[in-house]
Amino acid sequence: MQESQPKPSRRGFFFGAAATGAAAAAVAALPGITGVPVQEASLEDAKPAPEKGGGYSLSEHVKRYYKTTRI
């Protein structure tokens, strides 16, 4: 048994063309948008590496992640 595929319609074509035009307009507008300045991390703020290897530490961002996983 073969399933017949619907013929492409003009309505679908124009809908796709409109969506493409809207996407192009949005991309063209993006370079004018200014973002929030990002604070760069410095090496002075970093903790020293552990002497015996490893490297896992329970930092604030890890604690926030654990809070989001609670049920």
Coordinates of N, CA, C and O in Angstrom, one line a residue:
M1 N 0.8 -1.2 0.0 CA 0.0 0.0 0.0 C 0.9 1.3 0.0 O 1.8 1.4 0.8
Q2 N 0.6 2.1 -0.9 CA 1.3 3.4 -0.9 C 0.4 4.5 -0.3 O -0.8 4.5 -0.6
E3 N 1.0 5.3 0.5 CA 0.2 6.4 1.0 C 0.4 7.6 0.1 O 1.5 7.9 -0.3
S4 N -0.7 8.2 -0.3 CA -0.6 9.4 -1.1 C -0.2 10.6 -0.3 O -0.8 10.8 0.7
Q5 N 0.7 11.4 -0.8 CA 1.1 12.6 -0.2 C 0.3 13.7 -0.7 O 0.0 13.8 -1.9
P6 N -0.1 14.6 0.1 CA -0.9 15.8 -0.4 C -0.1 16.7 -1.3 O 1.1 16.8 -1.2
K7 N -0.7 17.2 -2.3 CA -0.1 18.1 -3.2 C 0.3 19.4 -2.5 O -0.5 19.9 -1.6
P8 N 1.4 20.0 -2.8 CA 1.7 21.3 -2.2 C 0.7 22.3 -2.7 O 0.3 22.4 -3.9
S9 N 0.3 23.2 -1.8 CA -0.7 24.2 -2.1 C -0.1 25.6 -2.2 O 1.0 25.8 -1.6
R10 N -0.8 26.4 -2.8 CA -0.3 27.8 -2.9 C -0.3 28.5 -1.5 O 0.6 29.2 -1.2
R11 N -1.3 28.1 -0.7 CA -1.4 28.7 0.6 C -0.2 28.3 1.5 O 0.4 29.1 2.2
G12 N 0.3 27.0 1.4 CA 1.5 26.6 2.1 C 2.7 27.3 1.6 O 3.6 27.7 2.4
F13 N 2.8 27.5 0.3 CA 3.9 28.2 -0.3 C 4.0 29.6 0.2 O 5.1 30.1 0.7
F14 N 2.9 30.4 0.2 CA 2.9 31.7 0.7 C 3.1 31.8 2.2 O 3.7 32.7 2.7
F15 N 2.6 30.8 2.9 CA 2.9 30.8 4.4 C 4.4 30.6 4.6 O 5.0 31.3 5.5
G16 N 5.0 29.7 3.9 CA 6.5 29.5 4.0 C 7.3 30.8 3.6 O 8.2 31.1 4.3
A17 N 6.8 31.4 2.5 CA 7.5 32.6 2.1 C 7.4 33.8 3.1 O 8.3 34.5 3.4
A18 N 6.2 33.9 3.7 CA 6.0 34.9 4.8 C 6.9 34.6 6.0 O 7.4 35.5 6.6
A19 N 6.9 33.3 6.4 CA 7.8 33.0 7.6 C 9.2 33.2 7.3 O 10.0 33.7 8.2
T20 N 9.7 33.0 6.1 CA 11.1 33.2 5.7 C 11.3 34.7 5.7 O 12.4 35.1 6.2
G21 N 10.4 35.5 5.2 CA 10.6 36.9 5.2 C 10.6 37.5 6.6 O 11.5 38.4 6.9
A22 N 9.8 37.0 7.5 CA 9.8 37.4 8.9 C 11.1 37.1 9.6 O 11.7 37.9 10.4
A23 N 11.6 35.9 9.3 CA 12.9 35.5 9.9 C 14.0 36.3 9.4 O 14.9 36.7 10.1
A24 N 14.0 36.6 8.1 CA 15.1 37.5 7.5 C 15.0 38.9 8.1 O 16.1 39.5 8.4
A25 N 13.8 39.4 8.3 CA 13.7 40.7 9.0 C 14.2 40.7 10.4 O 14.9 41.7 10.9
A26 N 14.0 39.6 11.1 CA 14.4 39.5 12.5 C 16.0 39.5 12.5 O 16.6 40.1 13.4
V27 N 16.5 38.7 11.6 CA 18.0 38.6 11.6 C 18.6 39.9 11.2 O 19.7 40.3 11.7
A28 N 18.0 40.6 10.3 CA 18.5 41.9 9.9 C 18.5 42.9 11.1 O 19.3 43.8 11.1
A29 N 17.5 42.8 11.9 CA 17.4 43.7 13.1 C 18.3 43.4 14.2 O 18.6 44.2 15.1
L30 N 18.8 42.2 14.3 CA 19.7 41.7 15.4 C 21.0 42.5 15.6 O 21.3 42.8 16.7
P31 N 21.7 42.9 14.5 CA 22.9 43.6 14.8 C 22.7 45.0 15.5 O 23.6 45.5 16.2
G32 N 21.5 45.5 15.4 CA 21.2 46.8 16.1 C 20.9 46.6 17.6 O 20.9 47.6 18.3
I33 N 20.8 45.4 18.0 CA 20.4 45.2 19.4 C 21.7 45.1 20.2 O 22.7 44.4 19.9
T34 N 21.7 45.8 21.3 CA 22.9 45.8 22.2 C 22.6 44.8 23.4 O 21.5 44.9 23.9
G35 N 23.6 44.0 23.7 CA 23.4 43.1 24.8 C 23.8 43.6 26.1 O 24.3 44.8 26.3
V36 N 23.6 42.9 27.2 CA 24.0 43.2 28.5 C 25.5 43.0 28.6 O 26.0 42.0 28.2
P37 N 26.3 43.9 29.1 CA 27.7 43.7 29.2 C 28.0 42.5 30.1 O 27.4 42.3 31.1
V38 N 29.0 41.8 29.7 CA 29.4 40.5 30.4 C 30.6 40.9 31.2 O 31.6 41.4 30.7
Q39 N 30.6 40.4 32.4 CA 31.7 40.6 33.3 C 32.7 39.5 33.1 O 32.4 38.3 33.2
E40 N 33.9 39.8 32.7 CA 34.9 38.8 32.5 C 35.6 38.4 33.8 O 35.9 39.2 34.7
A41 N 35.8 37.1 33.9 CA 36.4 36.5 35.1 C 37.9 36.7 35.0 O 38.5 36.5 33.9
S42 N 38.6 37.1 36.0 CA 40.0 37.2 36.0 C 40.6 36.0 36.7 O 40.0 35.3 37.5
L43 N 41.9 35.8 36.4 CA 42.6 34.6 37.0 C 42.8 34.9 38.5 O 43.0 33.9 39.3
E44 N 42.8 36.1 38.9 CA 43.0 36.4 40.3 C 41.9 35.9 41.2 O 42.0 35.6 42.4
D45 N 40.6 35.9 40.6 CA 39.5 35.5 41.4 C 39.3 34.0 41.4 O 38.6 33.5 42.2
A46 N 40.1 33.3 40.6 CA 39.9 31.8 40.6 C 40.6 31.2 41.8 O 41.6 31.7 42.3
K47 N 40.0 30.1 42.2 CA 40.6 29.3 43.3 C 41.8 28.5 42.8 O 41.8 28.0 41.6
P48 N 42.8 28.2 43.6 CA 43.9 27.4 43.2 C 43.5 26.0 42.9 O 42.5 25.5 43.6
A49 N 44.1 25.3 42.0 CA 43.8 23.9 41.7 C 44.2 23.0 42.9 O 45.2 23.3 43.6
P50 N 43.4 22.0 43.1 CA 43.8 21.0 44.2 C 45.1 20.3 44.0 O 45.4 20.0 42.8
E51 N 45.8 20.1 45.0 CA 47.2 19.5 44.9 C 47.1 18.0 44.5 O 47.9 17.5 43.7
K52 N 46.1 17.3 45.0 CA 46.0 15.8 44.7 C 45.0 15.5 43.5 O 44.5 14.4 43.4
G53 N 44.8 16.5 42.7 CA 43.8 16.2 41.6 C 42.4 16.5 42.0 O 42.1 17.2 43.0
G54 N 41.5 16.0 41.3 CA 40.1 16.2 41.5 C 39.8 17.6 40.9 O 40.2 17.9 39.9
G55 N 39.0 18.3 41.6 CA 38.6 19.6 41.1 C 37.2 20.0 41.4 O 36.8 21.1 41.1
Y56 N 36.4 19.0 41.9 CA 35.0 19.3 42.2 C 34.9 20.1 43.4 O 35.6 19.8 44.4
S57 N 34.2 21.2 43.4 CA 33.9 21.9 44.6 C 32.5 22.3 44.6 O 31.9 22.6 43.6
L58 N 31.9 22.4 45.7 CA 30.5 22.7 45.9 C 30.4 24.2 45.9 O 30.4 24.9 46.9
S59 N 30.3 24.8 44.7 CA 30.3 26.3 44.6 C 28.8 26.7 44.6 O 27.9 25.9 44.6
E60 N 28.7 28.1 44.5 CA 27.3 28.6 44.6 C 26.5 28.2 43.4 O 25.3 27.9 43.5
H61 N 27.1 28.2 42.2 CA 26.3 27.8 41.0 C 25.9 26.4 41.0 O 24.8 26.0 40.6
V62 N 26.7 25.5 41.6 CA 26.4 24.1 41.8 C 25.2 23.9 42.8 O 24.3 23.2 42.6
K63 N 25.3 24.7 43.9 CA 24.2 24.7 44.8 C 22.9 25.1 44.2 O 21.8 24.5 44.5
R64 N 22.9 26.2 43.4 CA 21.7 26.6 42.7 C 21.2 25.6 41.8 O 20.0 25.3 41.7
Y65 N 22.1 24.8 41.1 CA 21.6 23.8 40.2 C 20.9 22.7 41.0 O 19.9 22.2 40.6
Y66 N 21.5 22.3 42.1 CA 20.9 21.3 42.9 C 19.5 21.7 43.4 O 18.6 20.8 43.5
K67 N 19.4 22.9 43.7 CA 18.0 23.4 44.2 C 17.0 23.3 43.0 O 15.8 23.0 43.3
T68 N 17.4 23.4 41.8 CA 16.5 23.3 40.7 C 16.1 21.9 40.4 O 15.0 21.6 39.8
T69 N 16.9 20.9 40.8 CA 16.6 19.5 40.6 C 15.7 18.9 41.6 O 15.3 17.8 41.5
R70 N 15.4 19.6 42.7 CA 14.6 19.0 43.8 C 13.1 18.9 43.3 O 12.7 19.8 42.6
I71 N 12.5 17.9 43.8 CA 11.1 17.7 43.4 C 10.2 18.3 44.5 O 10.4 18.2 45.6

